[in-house]
Amino acid sequence: MSSSDTWREPMRLALAEARAALATGDVPIGAVVLSPSGSVIGTGRNVREAANDPTGHAEVVALRAAAASVGEWRLTDCTLVVTLEPCTMCAGAAVLSRVARVVFGAYDDKAGAVGSLWDVVRDRRLNHRPEVVAGVLAAESAELLDGFFADHR
């Protein structure tokens, strides 16, 4: 299940979440969590501005929604799909929630913690290491972010 084609439709859902973040002035990052069967059990978008919450990253919001949906914090065999490479906080949340894989779109050379600056999810010192699928619809994810930051400069 690691082919990037497998993850295009879920990434499109994450991109829709990212676009929705624009309405609140948040950085357009979106995420979805898929159950082992592939159904969406959690969605999230950046809400740091909307909720005045420094932890209001798309991944955290989606993981919280997924855990509430299944009634358990362990998201065993689930997949986190996110438009931008997770930061250290979100990569740590992915590890701690026990997701089976992290799928992301664009790389984040400034704060990425799934291979760019750090590689939290594959750190052998941790008790769980999810599979990583990178670069799914990366151009679309990057364009959305580039447009947002161009408008805010």
PDB file of C-alpha atoms in Angstrom:
ATOM      1  CA  MET A   1       0.000   0.000   0.000  1.00  0.00           C
ATOM      2  CA  SER A   2       2.923   2.377  -0.308  1.00  0.00           C
ATOM      3  CA  SER A   3       2.386   3.406  -3.947  1.00  0.00           C
ATOM      4  CA  SER A   4       1.795   7.134  -4.185  1.00  0.00           C
ATOM      5  CA  ASP A   5      -1.161   6.488  -6.554  1.00  0.00           C
ATOM      6  CA  THR A   6      -2.948   4.761  -3.670  1.00  0.00           C
ATOM      7  CA  TRP A   7      -2.882   7.994  -1.688  1.00  0.00           C
ATOM      8  CA  ARG A   8      -4.016  10.518  -4.315  1.00  0.00           C
ATOM      9  CA  GLU A   9      -7.715  10.545  -3.360  1.00  0.00           C
ATOM     10  CA  PRO A  10      -7.076  10.834   0.394  1.00  0.00           C
ATOM     11  CA  MET A  11      -4.568  13.617  -0.351  1.00  0.00           C
ATOM     12  CA  ARG A  12      -7.249  15.433  -2.354  1.00  0.00           C
ATOM     13  CA  LEU A  13      -9.435  15.311   0.778  1.00  0.00           C
ATOM     14  CA  ALA A  14      -6.547  16.726   2.810  1.00  0.00           C
ATOM     15  CA  LEU A  15      -6.104  19.484   0.215  1.00  0.00           C
ATOM     16  CA  ALA A  16      -9.796  20.370   0.580  1.00  0.00           C
ATOM     17  CA  GLU A  17      -9.235  20.696   4.336  1.00  0.00           C
ATOM     18  CA  ALA A  18      -6.205  22.893   3.646  1.00  0.00           C
ATOM     19  CA  ARG A  19      -8.251  25.194   1.431  1.00  0.00           C
ATOM     20  CA  ALA A  20     -10.861  25.505   4.193  1.00  0.00           C
ATOM     21  CA  ALA A  21      -8.159  26.826   6.541  1.00  0.00           C
ATOM     22  CA  LEU A  22      -7.835  29.887   4.320  1.00  0.00           C
ATOM     23  CA  ALA A  23     -11.235  31.152   5.506  1.00  0.00           C
ATOM     24  CA  THR A  24      -9.851  31.720   9.009  1.00  0.00           C
ATOM     25  CA  GLY A  25      -6.490  33.103   7.908  1.00  0.00           C
ATOM     26  CA  ASP A  26      -4.710  29.926   8.887  1.00  0.00           C
ATOM     27  CA  VAL A  27      -1.817  28.442   6.928  1.00  0.00           C
ATOM     28  CA  PRO A  28      -3.465  26.066   4.420  1.00  0.00           C
ATOM     29  CA  ILE A  29      -2.472  22.673   5.711  1.00  0.00           C
ATOM     30  CA  GLY A  30      -4.978  19.833   5.845  1.00  0.00           C
ATOM     31  CA  ALA A  31      -4.981  16.271   7.110  1.00  0.00           C
ATOM     32  CA  VAL A  32      -7.135  13.178   7.160  1.00  0.00           C
ATOM     33  CA  VAL A  33      -6.838   9.936   9.094  1.00  0.00           C
ATOM     34  CA  LEU A  34      -7.897   6.734   7.386  1.00  0.00           C
ATOM     35  CA  SER A  35      -9.054   3.592   9.160  1.00  0.00           C
ATOM     36  CA  PRO A  36      -7.412   0.265   8.294  1.00  0.00           C
ATOM     37  CA  SER A  37     -10.194  -0.249   5.726  1.00  0.00           C
ATOM     38  CA  GLY A  38      -9.459   3.144   4.135  1.00  0.00           C
ATOM     39  CA  SER A  39     -12.471   5.096   5.375  1.00  0.00           C
ATOM     40  CA  VAL A  40     -11.992   8.606   6.742  1.00  0.00           C
ATOM     41  CA  ILE A  41     -12.240   8.614  10.538  1.00  0.00           C
ATOM     42  CA  GLY A  42     -10.774  12.052  11.214  1.00  0.00           C
ATOM     43  CA  THR A  43     -10.156  15.316   9.408  1.00  0.00           C
ATOM     44  CA  GLY A  44      -8.298  18.443  10.362  1.00  0.00           C
ATOM     45  CA  ARG A  45      -6.955  21.724   9.145  1.00  0.00           C
ATOM     46  CA  ASN A  46      -4.723  24.295  10.746  1.00  0.00           C
ATOM     47  CA  VAL A  47      -6.719  26.227  13.361  1.00  0.00           C
ATOM     48  CA  ARG A  48      -3.953  28.071  15.184  1.00  0.00           C
ATOM     49  CA  GLU A  49      -5.395  31.466  14.221  1.00  0.00           C
ATOM     50  CA  ALA A  50      -9.052  30.440  14.447  1.00  0.00           C
ATOM     51  CA  ALA A  51      -8.684  28.826  17.877  1.00  0.00           C
ATOM     52  CA  ASN A  52      -5.696  30.773  19.235  1.00  0.00           C
ATOM     53  CA  ASP A  53      -4.127  27.375  19.822  1.00  0.00           C
ATOM     54  CA  PRO A  54      -0.401  26.812  19.260  1.00  0.00           C
ATOM     55  CA  THR A  55      -1.085  23.073  18.958  1.00  0.00           C
ATOM     56  CA  GLY A  56      -3.847  23.610  16.390  1.00  0.00           C
ATOM     57  CA  HIS A  57      -1.953  21.929  13.576  1.00  0.00           C
ATOM     58  CA  ALA A  58      -3.915  19.954  10.985  1.00  0.00           C
ATOM     59  CA  GLU A  59      -2.353  16.642  12.017  1.00  0.00           C
ATOM     60  CA  VAL A  60      -3.142  17.078  15.720  1.00  0.00           C
ATOM     61  CA  VAL A  61      -6.726  18.103  14.939  1.00  0.00           C
ATOM     62  CA  ALA A  62      -7.193  15.087  12.626  1.00  0.00           C
ATOM     63  CA  LEU A  63      -5.594  12.624  15.072  1.00  0.00           C
ATOM     64  CA  ARG A  64      -7.816  13.897  17.904  1.00  0.00           C
ATOM     65  CA  ALA A  65     -10.908  13.513  15.714  1.00  0.00           C
ATOM     66  CA  ALA A  66      -9.871   9.994  14.686  1.00  0.00           C
ATOM     67  CA  ALA A  67      -9.238   8.934  18.286  1.00  0.00           C
ATOM     68  CA  ALA A  68     -12.647  10.293  19.296  1.00  0.00           C
ATOM     69  CA  SER A  69     -14.222   8.447  16.359  1.00  0.00           C
ATOM     70  CA  VAL A  70     -12.764   5.056  17.304  1.00  0.00           C
ATOM     71  CA  GLY A  71     -12.922   5.642  21.054  1.00  0.00           C
ATOM     72  CA  GLU A  72      -9.256   4.938  21.631  1.00  0.00           C
ATOM     73  CA  TRP A  73      -5.992   6.871  21.440  1.00  0.00           C
ATOM     74  CA  ARG A  74      -4.195   4.040  19.673  1.00  0.00           C
ATOM     75  CA  LEU A  75      -4.742   4.421  15.935  1.00  0.00           C
ATOM     76  CA  THR A  76      -3.177   1.091  15.068  1.00  0.00           C
ATOM     77  CA  ASP A  77      -3.100   0.325  11.334  1.00  0.00           C
ATOM     78  CA  CYS A  78      -4.466   3.793  10.508  1.00  0.00           C
ATOM     79  CA  THR A  79      -2.898   6.231   8.053  1.00  0.00           C
ATOM     80  CA  LEU A  80      -2.274   9.947   8.560  1.00  0.00           C
ATOM     81  CA  VAL A  81      -2.409  11.868   5.263  1.00  0.00           C
ATOM     82  CA  VAL A  82      -1.239  15.488   5.379  1.00  0.00           C
ATOM     83  CA  THR A  83      -0.476  18.121   2.769  1.00  0.00           C
ATOM     84  CA  LEU A  84       2.853  19.228   4.288  1.00  0.00           C
ATOM     85  CA  GLU A  85       5.623  17.233   5.920  1.00  0.00           C
ATOM     86  CA  PRO A  86       4.863  17.175   9.664  1.00  0.00           C
ATOM     87  CA  CYS A  87       6.819  19.299  12.135  1.00  0.00           C
ATOM     88  CA  THR A  88       8.433  17.774  15.237  1.00  0.00           C
ATOM     89  CA  MET A  89       5.244  18.110  17.307  1.00  0.00           C
ATOM     90  CA  CYS A  90       3.095  16.452  14.654  1.00  0.00           C
ATOM     91  CA  ALA A  91       5.647  13.766  13.834  1.00  0.00           C
ATOM     92  CA  GLY A  92       5.757  12.977  17.547  1.00  0.00           C
ATOM     93  CA  ALA A  93       1.957  12.845  17.669  1.00  0.00           C
ATOM     94  CA  ALA A  94       1.973  10.389  14.756  1.00  0.00           C
ATOM     95  CA  VAL A  95       4.432   8.147  16.598  1.00  0.00           C
ATOM     96  CA  LEU A  96       2.559   8.388  19.899  1.00  0.00           C
ATOM     97  CA  SER A  97      -0.807   7.631  18.262  1.00  0.00           C
ATOM     98  CA  ARG A  98       0.707   4.486  16.709  1.00  0.00           C
ATOM     99  CA  VAL A  99      -0.427   5.216  13.137  1.00  0.00           C
ATOM    100  CA  ALA A 100       0.889   2.671  10.667  1.00  0.00           C
ATOM    101  CA  ARG A 101       1.955   5.241   8.107  1.00  0.00           C
ATOM    102  CA  VAL A 102       2.394   8.929   7.449  1.00  0.00           C
ATOM    103  CA  VAL A 103       1.667  10.119   3.912  1.00  0.00           C
ATOM    104  CA  PHE A 104       2.552  13.698   3.049  1.00  0.00           C
ATOM    105  CA  GLY A 105       2.583  16.020   0.075  1.00  0.00           C
ATOM    106  CA  ALA A 106       5.169  18.800   0.067  1.00  0.00           C
ATOM    107  CA  TYR A 107       8.464  18.666   1.918  1.00  0.00           C
ATOM    108  CA  ASP A 108       9.076  21.329   4.557  1.00  0.00           C
ATOM    109  CA  ASP A 109      12.739  22.314   4.371  1.00  0.00           C
ATOM    110  CA  LYS A 110      12.334  24.772   7.265  1.00  0.00           C
ATOM    111  CA  ALA A 111      10.575  22.631   9.885  1.00  0.00           C
ATOM    112  CA  GLY A 112      10.043  19.128   8.481  1.00  0.00           C
ATOM    113  CA  ALA A 113      10.543  16.241  10.892  1.00  0.00           C
ATOM    114  CA  VAL A 114       9.853  13.317   8.562  1.00  0.00           C
ATOM    115  CA  GLY A 115      13.101  13.448   6.628  1.00  0.00           C
ATOM    116  CA  SER A 116      13.941  17.094   5.863  1.00  0.00           C
ATOM    117  CA  LEU A 117      15.500  18.545   9.025  1.00  0.00           C
ATOM    118  CA  TRP A 118      14.806  15.671  11.370  1.00  0.00           C
ATOM    119  CA  ASP A 119      13.425  12.174  10.994  1.00  0.00           C
ATOM    120  CA  VAL A 120      11.398  11.700  14.148  1.00  0.00           C
ATOM    121  CA  VAL A 121       9.126   8.976  12.783  1.00  0.00           C
ATOM    122  CA  ARG A 122      12.026   6.696  11.831  1.00  0.00           C
ATOM    123  CA  ASP A 123      14.161   7.275  14.923  1.00  0.00           C
ATOM    124  CA  ARG A 124      15.240   3.823  16.115  1.00  0.00           C
ATOM    125  CA  ARG A 125      15.232   5.005  19.732  1.00  0.00           C
ATOM    126  CA  LEU A 126      11.450   5.307  19.697  1.00  0.00           C
ATOM    127  CA  ASN A 127       9.055   2.430  20.306  1.00  0.00           C
ATOM    128  CA  HIS A 128       7.056   2.914  17.099  1.00  0.00           C
ATOM    129  CA  ARG A 129       8.134   3.791  13.568  1.00  0.00           C
ATOM    130  CA  PRO A 130       5.423   4.374  10.963  1.00  0.00           C
ATOM    131  CA  GLU A 131       5.979   3.809   7.272  1.00  0.00           C
ATOM    132  CA  VAL A 132       6.498   7.049   5.322  1.00  0.00           C
ATOM    133  CA  VAL A 133       5.141   7.870   1.871  1.00  0.00           C
ATOM    134  CA  ALA A 134       6.371  11.263   0.693  1.00  0.00           C
ATOM    135  CA  GLY A 135       5.605  13.564  -2.205  1.00  0.00           C
ATOM    136  CA  VAL A 136       1.970  12.651  -2.933  1.00  0.00           C
ATOM    137  CA  LEU A 137       0.463  15.554  -4.927  1.00  0.00           C
ATOM    138  CA  ALA A 138       3.427  17.595  -3.715  1.00  0.00           C
ATOM    139  CA  ALA A 139       3.078  20.277  -6.397  1.00  0.00           C
ATOM    140  CA  GLU A 140      -0.545  20.983  -5.481  1.00  0.00           C
ATOM    141  CA  SER A 141       0.313  21.206  -1.802  1.00  0.00           C
ATOM    142  CA  ALA A 142       3.282  23.496  -2.440  1.00  0.00           C
ATOM    143  CA  GLU A 143       1.272  25.778  -4.756  1.00  0.00           C
ATOM    144  CA  LEU A 144      -1.398  26.277  -2.116  1.00  0.00           C
ATOM    145  CA  LEU A 145       1.208  27.205   0.490  1.00  0.00           C
ATOM    146  CA  ASP A 146       3.213  29.389  -1.900  1.00  0.00           C
ATOM    147  CA  GLY A 147       0.067  31.338  -2.824  1.00  0.00           C
ATOM    148  CA  PHE A 148      -0.834  31.851   0.826  1.00  0.00           C
ATOM    149  CA  PHE A 149       2.601  33.161   1.782  1.00  0.00           C
ATOM    150  CA  ALA A 150       2.865  35.346  -1.335  1.00  0.00           C
ATOM    151  CA  ASP A 151      -0.380  37.043  -0.279  1.00  0.00           C
ATOM    152  CA  HIS A 152       0.930  37.575   3.253  1.00  0.00           C
ATOM    153  CA  ARG A 153       4.265  39.154   2.350  1.00  0.00           C
TER     154      ARG A 153
END
